[in-house]
Amino acid sequence: QSVLTQPPSASGTPGQRVTISCSGSSSNIGSNYVYWYQQLPGTAPKLLIYRNNQRPSGVPDRFSGSKSGTSASLAISGLRSEDEADYYCAAWDDSLSGFWVFGGGTKLTVL
Amino acid sequence: QVQLVQSGAEVKKPGASVKVSCKASGYTFTGYYMHWVRQAPGQGLEWMGWINPNSGGTNYAQKFQGRVTMTRDTSISTAYMELSRLRSDDTAVYYCARDLCPTLYYYDSSGKDYYMDVWGKGTTVTVSS
């Protein structure tokens, strides 16, 4: 199982706001930045949010990230059909010599 | 624009090795770290390790130590990931991903402030007898 915990699924209707949670520990989310990746069906992951709440250029402001303690959230407002994808959270873990950890992914369905 | 172009799909038998390539363009290959991440069918993402394309230094995830080797050829801006003693549960899509951490920094101390920003399209490796 994954080090970071995400709900396996989420859903919403067009125009709605949905949030996806990501839970970790003091060695990863609690002490490091959180990142979010979007993976459309059959494609590679794409960076969606970096350093907790920053959007790369080209990512709509409908996507936002937040972090509190050892948990983080991705919010998507004004849900659109093209947002249907898998979403992964990621963080650096300070354990051992350090390594990247990911959540198990959340499949977002737009109803 | 930054691009990472990976080699084609592979089918291997258990016990064999596979070597996947990742050709970088659109930026200075030796300027940034490179990671390898894999994704088993229907599963999540799993970090395998990083390579410093400038020095050739590497750091592997504990799970893969002894079985994975990451190398690079700076003359053709290409990174490689070789996985040996393949098992059926190594069947996965293998991705390379550029990290924005400059290679002039030590990743162990600075890497946590950077991240993977561009990914290759992935290479499917199937392990089957």
Short mmCIF file of C-alpha atoms in Angstrom, two decimals:
data_model
loop_
_atom_site.label_atom_id
_atom_site.label_comp_id
_atom_site.label_asym_id
_atom_site.label_seq_id
_atom_site.Cartn_x
_atom_site.Cartn_y
_atom_site.Cartn_z
CA GLN A 1 0.00 0.00 0.00
CA SER A 2 1.01 3.60 -0.57
CA VAL A 3 2.69 5.76 2.07
CA LEU A 4 0.27 8.64 1.44
CA THR A 5 -3.42 7.86 1.81
CA GLN A 6 -5.99 9.08 -0.68
CA PRO A 7 -9.64 8.07 -1.18
CA PRO A 8 -9.83 5.68 -4.14
CA SER A 9 -12.65 7.60 -5.78
CA ALA A 10 -14.44 10.92 -5.90
CA SER A 11 -17.20 12.28 -8.05
CA GLY A 12 -19.14 15.41 -8.86
CA THR A 13 -21.39 16.98 -11.42
CA PRO A 14 -20.33 19.68 -13.87
CA GLY A 15 -19.93 23.02 -12.13
CA GLN A 16 -19.57 21.49 -8.68
CA ARG A 17 -16.61 21.81 -6.35
CA VAL A 18 -14.85 18.64 -5.25
CA THR A 19 -11.96 18.04 -2.90
CA ILE A 20 -9.50 15.18 -2.72
CA SER A 21 -7.63 14.51 0.49
CA CYS A 22 -4.13 13.18 1.05
CA SER A 23 -2.95 12.02 4.45
CA GLY A 24 0.64 11.40 5.45
CA SER A 25 2.93 11.66 8.44
CA SER A 26 5.44 13.96 10.10
CA SER A 27 8.28 12.61 7.93
CA ASN A 28 6.62 13.51 4.64
CA ILE A 29 3.68 15.91 4.42
CA GLY A 30 4.29 17.20 7.93
CA SER A 31 7.73 18.55 7.05
CA ASN A 32 7.84 18.89 3.27
CA TYR A 33 5.97 20.33 0.33
CA VAL A 34 3.04 18.50 -1.26
CA TYR A 35 2.60 18.08 -4.99
CA TRP A 36 -0.38 17.02 -7.06
CA TYR A 37 -0.33 15.27 -10.42
CA GLN A 38 -3.18 14.70 -12.86
CA GLN A 39 -3.14 11.57 -14.99
CA LEU A 40 -5.63 11.47 -17.83
CA PRO A 41 -6.49 7.99 -19.11
CA GLY A 42 -3.58 6.40 -20.94
CA THR A 43 -1.22 9.32 -20.45
CA ALA A 44 1.70 10.27 -18.23
CA PRO A 45 1.22 12.22 -15.00
CA LYS A 46 1.13 15.99 -15.39
CA LEU A 47 2.15 18.43 -12.67
CA LEU A 48 -0.94 20.21 -11.35
CA ILE A 49 0.14 21.81 -8.05
CA TYR A 50 3.63 22.33 -6.67
CA ARG A 51 4.90 23.46 -3.28
CA ASN A 52 1.50 22.92 -1.62
CA ASN A 53 -0.51 25.56 -3.47
CA GLN A 54 1.34 26.86 -6.54
CA ARG A 55 0.03 26.30 -10.05
CA PRO A 56 2.36 25.86 -13.04
CA SER A 57 1.61 28.16 -15.92
CA GLY A 58 -1.25 26.80 -17.99
CA VAL A 59 -3.06 25.14 -15.10
CA PRO A 60 -6.47 26.78 -14.61
CA ASP A 61 -7.13 28.56 -11.33
CA ARG A 62 -10.04 26.16 -10.82
CA PHE A 63 -7.41 23.90 -9.29
CA SER A 64 -6.07 24.78 -5.86
CA GLY A 65 -4.03 23.04 -3.19
CA SER A 66 -3.70 23.40 0.55
CA LYS A 67 -1.84 21.75 3.39
CA SER A 68 -2.37 21.56 7.11
CA GLY A 69 -0.22 19.51 9.43
CA THR A 70 0.19 16.03 7.97
CA SER A 71 -2.67 16.32 5.48
CA ALA A 72 -3.22 18.07 2.19
CA SER A 73 -6.13 18.68 -0.15
CA LEU A 74 -6.72 19.34 -3.81
CA ALA A 75 -9.83 21.33 -4.66
CA ILE A 76 -11.36 21.54 -8.11
CA SER A 77 -14.07 24.14 -8.60
CA GLY A 78 -16.35 24.56 -11.60
CA LEU A 79 -15.93 20.87 -12.40
CA ARG A 80 -15.67 20.03 -16.11
CA SER A 81 -15.90 16.75 -17.98
CA GLU A 82 -12.25 16.99 -18.99
CA ASP A 83 -11.25 16.92 -15.31
CA GLU A 84 -12.14 13.22 -15.21
CA ALA A 85 -8.78 11.64 -14.40
CA ASP A 86 -6.67 10.06 -11.69
CA TYR A 87 -5.09 12.45 -9.19
CA TYR A 88 -1.98 11.66 -7.17
CA CYS A 89 -0.42 13.49 -4.26
CA ALA A 90 3.33 13.28 -3.67
CA ALA A 91 5.84 14.42 -1.09
CA TRP A 92 9.45 13.92 -0.10
CA ASP A 93 9.89 11.62 2.89
CA ASP A 94 12.79 12.33 5.23
CA SER A 95 13.02 8.74 6.47
CA LEU A 96 16.18 6.72 5.81
CA SER A 97 18.18 8.61 3.19
CA GLY A 98 15.09 10.31 1.82
CA PHE A 99 12.78 9.22 -0.93
CA TRP A 100 9.68 10.30 -2.84
CA VAL A 101 6.32 8.92 -1.81
CA PHE A 102 3.02 9.00 -3.62
CA GLY A 103 -0.60 8.51 -2.73
CA GLY A 104 -2.48 5.58 -4.19
CA GLY A 105 -4.42 7.88 -6.47
CA THR A 106 -8.01 9.10 -6.58
CA LYS A 107 -10.15 8.45 -9.63
CA LEU A 108 -12.37 11.47 -10.23
CA THR A 109 -15.59 10.81 -12.12
CA VAL A 110 -17.61 13.67 -13.57
CA LEU A 111 -21.21 12.53 -13.52
CA GLN B 1 9.97 22.92 -25.24
CA VAL B 2 11.18 20.38 -22.71
CA GLN B 3 10.63 16.83 -23.92
CA LEU B 4 11.52 13.40 -22.63
CA VAL B 5 11.21 10.69 -25.27
CA GLN B 6 11.30 7.13 -24.02
CA SER B 7 12.07 3.89 -25.80
CA GLY B 8 9.43 1.47 -26.97
CA ALA B 9 7.57 -1.31 -25.22
CA GLU B 10 9.44 -4.42 -24.11
CA VAL B 11 8.42 -8.00 -23.41
CA LYS B 12 10.79 -9.98 -21.24
CA LYS B 13 10.89 -13.37 -19.61
CA PRO B 14 11.25 -13.79 -15.85
CA GLY B 15 14.86 -13.58 -14.79
CA ALA B 16 15.90 -11.39 -17.72
CA SER B 17 16.92 -7.73 -17.66
CA VAL B 18 15.43 -4.70 -19.37
CA LYS B 19 17.02 -1.36 -20.22
CA VAL B 20 14.78 1.65 -20.85
CA SER B 21 16.03 4.89 -22.34
CA CYS B 22 14.89 8.48 -21.94
CA LYS B 23 16.16 11.10 -24.39
CA ALA B 24 15.94 14.68 -23.19
CA SER B 25 15.60 17.78 -25.33
CA GLY B 26 14.72 21.43 -24.90
CA TYR B 27 16.96 22.01 -21.87
CA THR B 28 20.47 21.33 -20.58
CA PHE B 29 20.40 17.61 -19.83
CA THR B 30 23.28 17.76 -17.37
CA GLY B 31 21.70 20.66 -15.50
CA TYR B 32 18.91 18.84 -13.68
CA TYR B 33 18.33 15.56 -11.88
CA MET B 34 16.25 12.79 -13.45
CA HIS B 35 13.96 10.32 -11.71
CA TRP B 36 12.48 6.97 -12.67
CA VAL B 37 8.95 6.15 -11.51
CA ARG B 38 6.90 3.09 -12.34
CA GLN B 39 3.19 2.27 -12.38
CA ALA B 40 1.92 -1.31 -12.31
CA PRO B 41 -1.37 -2.00 -14.12
CA GLY B 42 -4.24 -0.32 -12.30
CA GLN B 43 -1.90 0.77 -9.50
CA GLY B 44 -0.37 3.97 -8.23
CA LEU B 45 3.01 5.57 -8.80
CA GLU B 46 6.19 4.15 -7.28
CA TRP B 47 9.48 6.04 -7.10
CA MET B 48 12.54 4.01 -8.12
CA GLY B 49 15.39 6.47 -7.77
CA TRP B 50 17.26 9.40 -9.26
CA ILE B 51 20.38 10.05 -11.27
CA ASN B 52 22.51 13.16 -11.47
CA PRO B 53 23.13 13.39 -15.24
CA ASN B 54 26.16 15.61 -14.63
CA SER B 55 28.12 13.43 -12.22
CA GLY B 56 26.41 10.09 -12.80
CA GLY B 57 25.65 9.84 -9.10
CA THR B 58 22.59 7.83 -8.19
CA ASN B 59 20.24 7.09 -5.31
CA TYR B 60 17.92 4.12 -5.49
CA ALA B 61 14.79 3.30 -3.52
CA GLN B 62 15.55 0.61 -0.98
CA LYS B 63 13.12 -1.78 -2.67
CA PHE B 64 15.14 -1.78 -5.91
CA GLN B 65 18.70 -1.69 -4.57
CA GLY B 66 20.73 -4.48 -6.08
CA ARG B 67 18.41 -4.84 -9.07
CA VAL B 68 18.30 -1.39 -10.64
CA THR B 69 21.06 0.57 -12.36
CA MET B 70 20.60 4.12 -13.62
CA THR B 71 23.12 5.50 -16.07
CA ARG B 72 23.40 8.28 -18.61
CA ASP B 73 25.14 9.21 -21.83
CA THR B 74 25.67 12.96 -21.85
CA SER B 75 26.80 12.96 -25.51
CA ILE B 76 23.25 12.09 -26.57
CA SER B 77 21.35 13.58 -23.59
CA THR B 78 19.93 10.21 -22.67
CA ALA B 79 19.25 8.55 -19.33
CA TYR B 80 18.88 4.82 -18.88
CA MET B 81 17.23 2.58 -16.31
CA GLU B 82 18.14 -1.09 -16.25
CA LEU B 83 16.20 -3.53 -14.07
CA SER B 84 17.53 -7.05 -13.66
CA ARG B 85 16.17 -10.37 -12.41
CA LEU B 86 12.73 -9.44 -13.67
CA ARG B 87 9.64 -10.91 -12.05
CA SER B 88 6.04 -10.87 -13.16
CA ASP B 89 5.27 -8.12 -10.65
CA ASP B 90 7.76 -5.86 -12.46
CA THR B 91 5.19 -5.59 -15.25
CA ALA B 92 4.51 -1.87 -15.33
CA VAL B 93 4.82 1.39 -17.21
CA TYR B 94 8.18 2.97 -16.45
CA TYR B 95 8.45 6.77 -16.57
CA CYS B 96 11.40 9.11 -16.52
CA ALA B 97 10.74 12.52 -15.00
CA ARG B 98 12.93 15.62 -14.85
CA ASP B 99 13.47 17.21 -11.47
CA LEU B 100 13.95 20.96 -11.26
CA CYS B 101 16.74 20.56 -8.69
CA PRO B 102 19.97 21.81 -10.31
CA THR B 103 22.74 19.23 -10.42
CA LEU B 104 25.09 21.70 -8.78
CA TYR B 105 23.18 20.98 -5.54
CA TYR B 106 23.35 17.80 -3.52
CA TYR B 107 19.98 16.15 -3.89
CA ASP B 108 20.10 14.65 -0.40
CA SER B 109 19.94 18.11 1.14
CA SER B 110 18.28 20.24 -1.54
CA GLY B 111 16.07 17.86 -3.46
CA LYS B 112 13.15 18.14 -1.07
CA ASP B 113 12.62 21.75 -2.21
CA TYR B 114 12.27 20.77 -5.85
CA TYR B 115 10.02 18.45 -7.80
CA MET B 116 9.33 16.43 -10.95
CA ASP B 117 7.91 18.82 -13.51
CA VAL B 118 8.07 17.05 -16.87
CA TRP B 119 7.48 13.36 -17.50
CA GLY B 120 8.15 11.07 -20.41
CA LYS B 121 5.21 9.23 -22.00
CA GLY B 122 6.26 5.98 -20.37
CA THR B 123 7.60 2.61 -21.51
CA THR B 124 5.52 -0.50 -21.00
CA VAL B 125 7.52 -3.46 -19.75
CA THR B 126 5.74 -6.80 -19.69
CA VAL B 127 7.31 -9.73 -17.87
CA SER B 128 5.80 -13.02 -18.89
CA SER B 129 6.93 -16.56 -19.50
#
